[in-house]
CSV table of C-alpha atoms in Angstrom, one decimal:
chain,number,residue,atom,x,y,z
A,5,UNK,CA,18.7,18.7,6.7
A,6,UNK,CA,18.6,15.8,4.3
A,7,UNK,CA,17.0,13.5,6.8
A,8,UNK,CA,14.0,15.7,6.8
A,9,UNK,CA,13.3,15.4,3.3
A,10,UNK,CA,13.5,11.7,3.4
A,11,UNK,CA,11.3,11.7,6.3
A,12,UNK,CA,8.9,14.0,4.3
A,13,UNK,CA,9.1,11.9,1.1
A,14,UNK,CA,8.8,8.6,3.2
A,15,UNK,CA,5.7,10.1,5.0
A,16,UNK,CA,4.0,11.3,1.8
A,17,UNK,CA,4.9,7.7,0.3
A,18,UNK,CA,3.4,5.9,3.2
A,19,UNK,CA,0.3,8.0,3.3
A,20,UNK,CA,-0.1,7.4,-0.4
A,21,UNK,CA,0.5,3.5,-0.2
A,22,UNK,CA,-2.0,3.6,2.9
A,23,UNK,CA,-4.6,5.4,1.1
A,24,UNK,CA,-4.4,3.5,-1.9
A,25,UNK,CA,-4.6,0.0,0.0
A,26,UNK,CA,-7.6,1.5,2.0
A,27,UNK,CA,-9.4,2.2,-1.4
A,28,UNK,CA,-8.6,-0.8,-2.8
A,29,UNK,CA,-9.7,-2.9,0.3
A,30,UNK,CA,-13.1,-0.9,0.6
A,31,UNK,CA,-14.4,-1.7,-2.9
A,32,UNK,CA,-12.1,-4.7,-4.7
A,33,UNK,CA,-12.1,-3.5,-8.5
A,34,UNK,CA,-11.3,-5.0,-11.7
A,35,UNK,CA,-7.8,-4.3,-13.0
A,36,UNK,CA,-7.2,-1.9,-15.5
A,37,UNK,CA,-7.1,-3.1,-19.1
A,38,UNK,CA,-5.9,-1.5,-22.1
A,39,UNK,CA,-7.3,-2.5,-25.5
A,40,UNK,CA,-4.9,-2.7,-28.6
A,41,UNK,CA,-5.3,1.2,-29.5
A,42,UNK,CA,-4.3,2.2,-26.0
A,43,UNK,CA,-1.6,-0.2,-25.7
A,44,UNK,CA,-0.1,1.7,-29.1
A,45,UNK,CA,-0.7,5.0,-27.4
A,46,UNK,CA,1.0,4.1,-24.3
A,47,UNK,CA,4.1,2.8,-26.6
A,48,UNK,CA,4.1,6.2,-28.4
A,49,UNK,CA,4.0,8.2,-24.9
A,50,UNK,CA,6.9,6.2,-23.8
A,51,UNK,CA,8.7,7.6,-26.9
A,52,UNK,CA,8.1,11.1,-26.4
A,53,UNK,CA,8.8,10.9,-22.9
A,54,UNK,CA,12.3,9.2,-23.8
A,55,UNK,CA,12.8,11.9,-26.4
A,56,UNK,CA,11.9,14.8,-23.8
A,57,UNK,CA,14.1,13.4,-21.4
A,58,UNK,CA,17.2,13.1,-23.7
A,59,UNK,CA,16.7,16.5,-25.1
A,60,UNK,CA,15.8,18.3,-21.6
A,61,UNK,CA,19.0,16.8,-20.2
A,62,UNK,CA,21.3,17.7,-22.7
A,63,UNK,CA,19.9,21.3,-22.5
A,64,UNK,CA,19.7,21.4,-18.7
A,65,UNK,CA,23.6,20.1,-18.8
A,66,UNK,CA,24.2,23.2,-20.8
A,67,UNK,CA,22.4,25.6,-19.0
A,68,UNK,CA,23.9,24.4,-15.8
A,69,UNK,CA,27.2,24.6,-16.8
A,70,UNK,CA,26.6,28.5,-17.9
A,71,UNK,CA,24.8,29.1,-14.8
A,72,UNK,CA,21.8,30.2,-16.6
A,73,UNK,CA,19.4,27.8,-14.5
A,74,UNK,CA,17.9,28.6,-11.3
A,75,UNK,CA,18.6,25.1,-9.8
A,76,UNK,CA,21.4,23.1,-8.6
A,77,UNK,CA,22.4,19.6,-10.5
A,78,UNK,CA,20.9,17.4,-8.5
A,79,UNK,CA,17.5,19.2,-8.6
A,80,UNK,CA,17.9,19.5,-12.4
A,81,UNK,CA,18.2,15.7,-12.9
A,82,UNK,CA,15.3,15.1,-10.7
A,83,UNK,CA,13.3,17.8,-12.8
A,84,UNK,CA,14.3,16.0,-16.0
A,85,UNK,CA,12.9,13.1,-14.8
A,86,UNK,CA,9.5,14.5,-13.8
A,87,UNK,CA,9.4,16.2,-16.8
A,88,UNK,CA,9.4,12.9,-18.5
A,89,UNK,CA,6.8,11.2,-16.1
A,90,UNK,CA,4.6,14.4,-17.1
A,91,UNK,CA,5.1,14.4,-20.7
A,92,UNK,CA,4.3,10.7,-20.5
A,93,UNK,CA,1.3,10.9,-18.4
A,94,UNK,CA,-0.2,14.2,-20.1
A,95,UNK,CA,0.0,12.7,-23.5
A,96,UNK,CA,-2.0,9.7,-22.4
A,97,UNK,CA,-4.4,11.7,-20.9
A,98,UNK,CA,-5.0,13.6,-23.9
A,99,UNK,CA,-5.3,10.7,-25.9
A,100,UNK,CA,-8.1,9.4,-23.5
A,101,UNK,CA,-6.2,6.2,-22.2
A,102,UNK,CA,-4.5,7.0,-19.4
A,103,UNK,CA,-7.2,5.5,-16.8
A,104,UNK,CA,-7.6,2.4,-19.1
A,105,UNK,CA,-11.1,0.7,-20.2
A,106,UNK,CA,-12.4,0.6,-16.7
A,107,UNK,CA,-10.5,3.1,-14.9
A,108,UNK,CA,-12.0,5.4,-12.1
A,109,UNK,CA,-10.7,9.1,-13.2
A,110,UNK,CA,-12.4,11.0,-10.5
A,111,UNK,CA,-10.9,9.4,-7.7
A,112,UNK,CA,-7.3,9.1,-9.3
A,113,UNK,CA,-7.5,12.9,-10.1
A,114,UNK,CA,-8.8,13.7,-6.8
A,115,UNK,CA,-5.9,11.9,-5.3
A,116,UNK,CA,-3.4,13.6,-7.8
A,117,UNK,CA,-4.8,17.2,-6.9
A,118,UNK,CA,-4.2,16.4,-2.9
A,119,UNK,CA,-0.8,15.1,-3.4
A,120,UNK,CA,0.2,18.1,-5.7
A,121,UNK,CA,-1.4,20.7,-3.5
A,122,UNK,CA,0.2,19.1,-0.4
A,123,UNK,CA,3.4,19.2,-2.2
A,124,UNK,CA,3.1,22.7,-3.5
A,125,UNK,CA,2.2,24.3,0.1
A,126,UNK,CA,5.1,22.0,1.6
A,127,UNK,CA,7.6,23.2,-0.6
A,128,UNK,CA,6.6,26.8,-0.8
A,129,UNK,CA,6.5,27.1,3.0
A,130,UNK,CA,9.9,25.6,3.1
A,131,UNK,CA,11.5,28.3,0.4
A,132,UNK,CA,9.5,31.0,2.7
A,133,UNK,CA,10.9,29.7,6.1
A,134,UNK,CA,14.8,28.6,4.5
A,135,UNK,CA,15.2,30.9,1.6
A,136,UNK,CA,16.9,29.9,-1.3
A,137,UNK,CA,20.8,28.8,-0.5
A,138,UNK,CA,23.1,30.6,-3.2
A,139,UNK,CA,19.8,31.7,-4.8
A,140,UNK,CA,19.0,28.5,-6.2
A,141,UNK,CA,16.5,25.7,-5.9
A,142,UNK,CA,18.2,22.5,-4.3
A,143,UNK,CA,17.5,18.9,-4.0
A,144,UNK,CA,15.3,20.2,-0.5
A,145,UNK,CA,12.9,22.1,-2.6
A,146,UNK,CA,11.8,18.9,-4.8
A,147,UNK,CA,8.4,19.2,-3.5
A,148,UNK,CA,7.7,22.2,-5.3
A,149,UNK,CA,8.9,20.4,-8.6
A,150,UNK,CA,6.7,17.5,-7.4
A,151,UNK,CA,3.6,19.7,-6.7
A,152,UNK,CA,3.9,21.5,-10.1
A,153,UNK,CA,3.7,18.0,-12.0
A,154,UNK,CA,0.7,16.5,-10.4
A,155,UNK,CA,-1.1,19.9,-10.8
A,156,UNK,CA,-0.2,20.0,-14.3
A,157,UNK,CA,-1.5,16.2,-14.9
A,158,UNK,CA,-4.6,17.4,-12.9
A,159,UNK,CA,-4.9,20.4,-15.3
A,160,UNK,CA,-4.4,18.1,-18.4
A,161,UNK,CA,-7.3,15.7,-17.1
A,162,UNK,CA,-9.8,18.2,-16.6
A,163,UNK,CA,-9.1,19.6,-20.0
A,164,UNK,CA,-9.6,16.3,-21.6
A,165,UNK,CA,-12.8,15.5,-19.6
A,166,UNK,CA,-14.4,19.0,-21.0
A,167,UNK,CA,-13.1,18.4,-24.3
A,168,UNK,CA,-14.9,14.5,-24.0
A,169,UNK,CA,-18.0,16.4,-22.6
A,170,UNK,CA,-18.2,18.9,-25.3
A,171,UNK,CA,-17.7,16.2,-28.1
A,172,UNK,CA,-20.7,14.3,-26.9
A,173,UNK,CA,-22.7,17.1,-26.8
């Protein structure tokens, strides 16, 4: 059963790498550059992500010990890591620095949306087919958490772009 997860993650990673290579070869772009303000925001984002990871790790350990969390320990650690990534990316997106000075936000947002949607569909179908062992999410359900993470990032990008457009008007 775990080999299926490995194959699924490996296949998704291979498709992602292939897409990135094809898109980069199709049109050679400049490297994304960050100015001083953007570099400072990135540092603050790392701080918030680290604090979030430490606090959510501690809270998760207590909730798991009290059987008050609907997932096993392995998925909880992965969920905390994904939460840290989400906090980092959303903070940078909301500050307007995630894509750098010359970043192509539409292309990357579409790619993140497709990956998130595929992960959500895969995860939901797996739960519908296999159910939840012992009524808890396990490491085999990682795609649900990954899909949610990607969708939260997409929503943050859309909100930020709408804010930028409103400020321009």
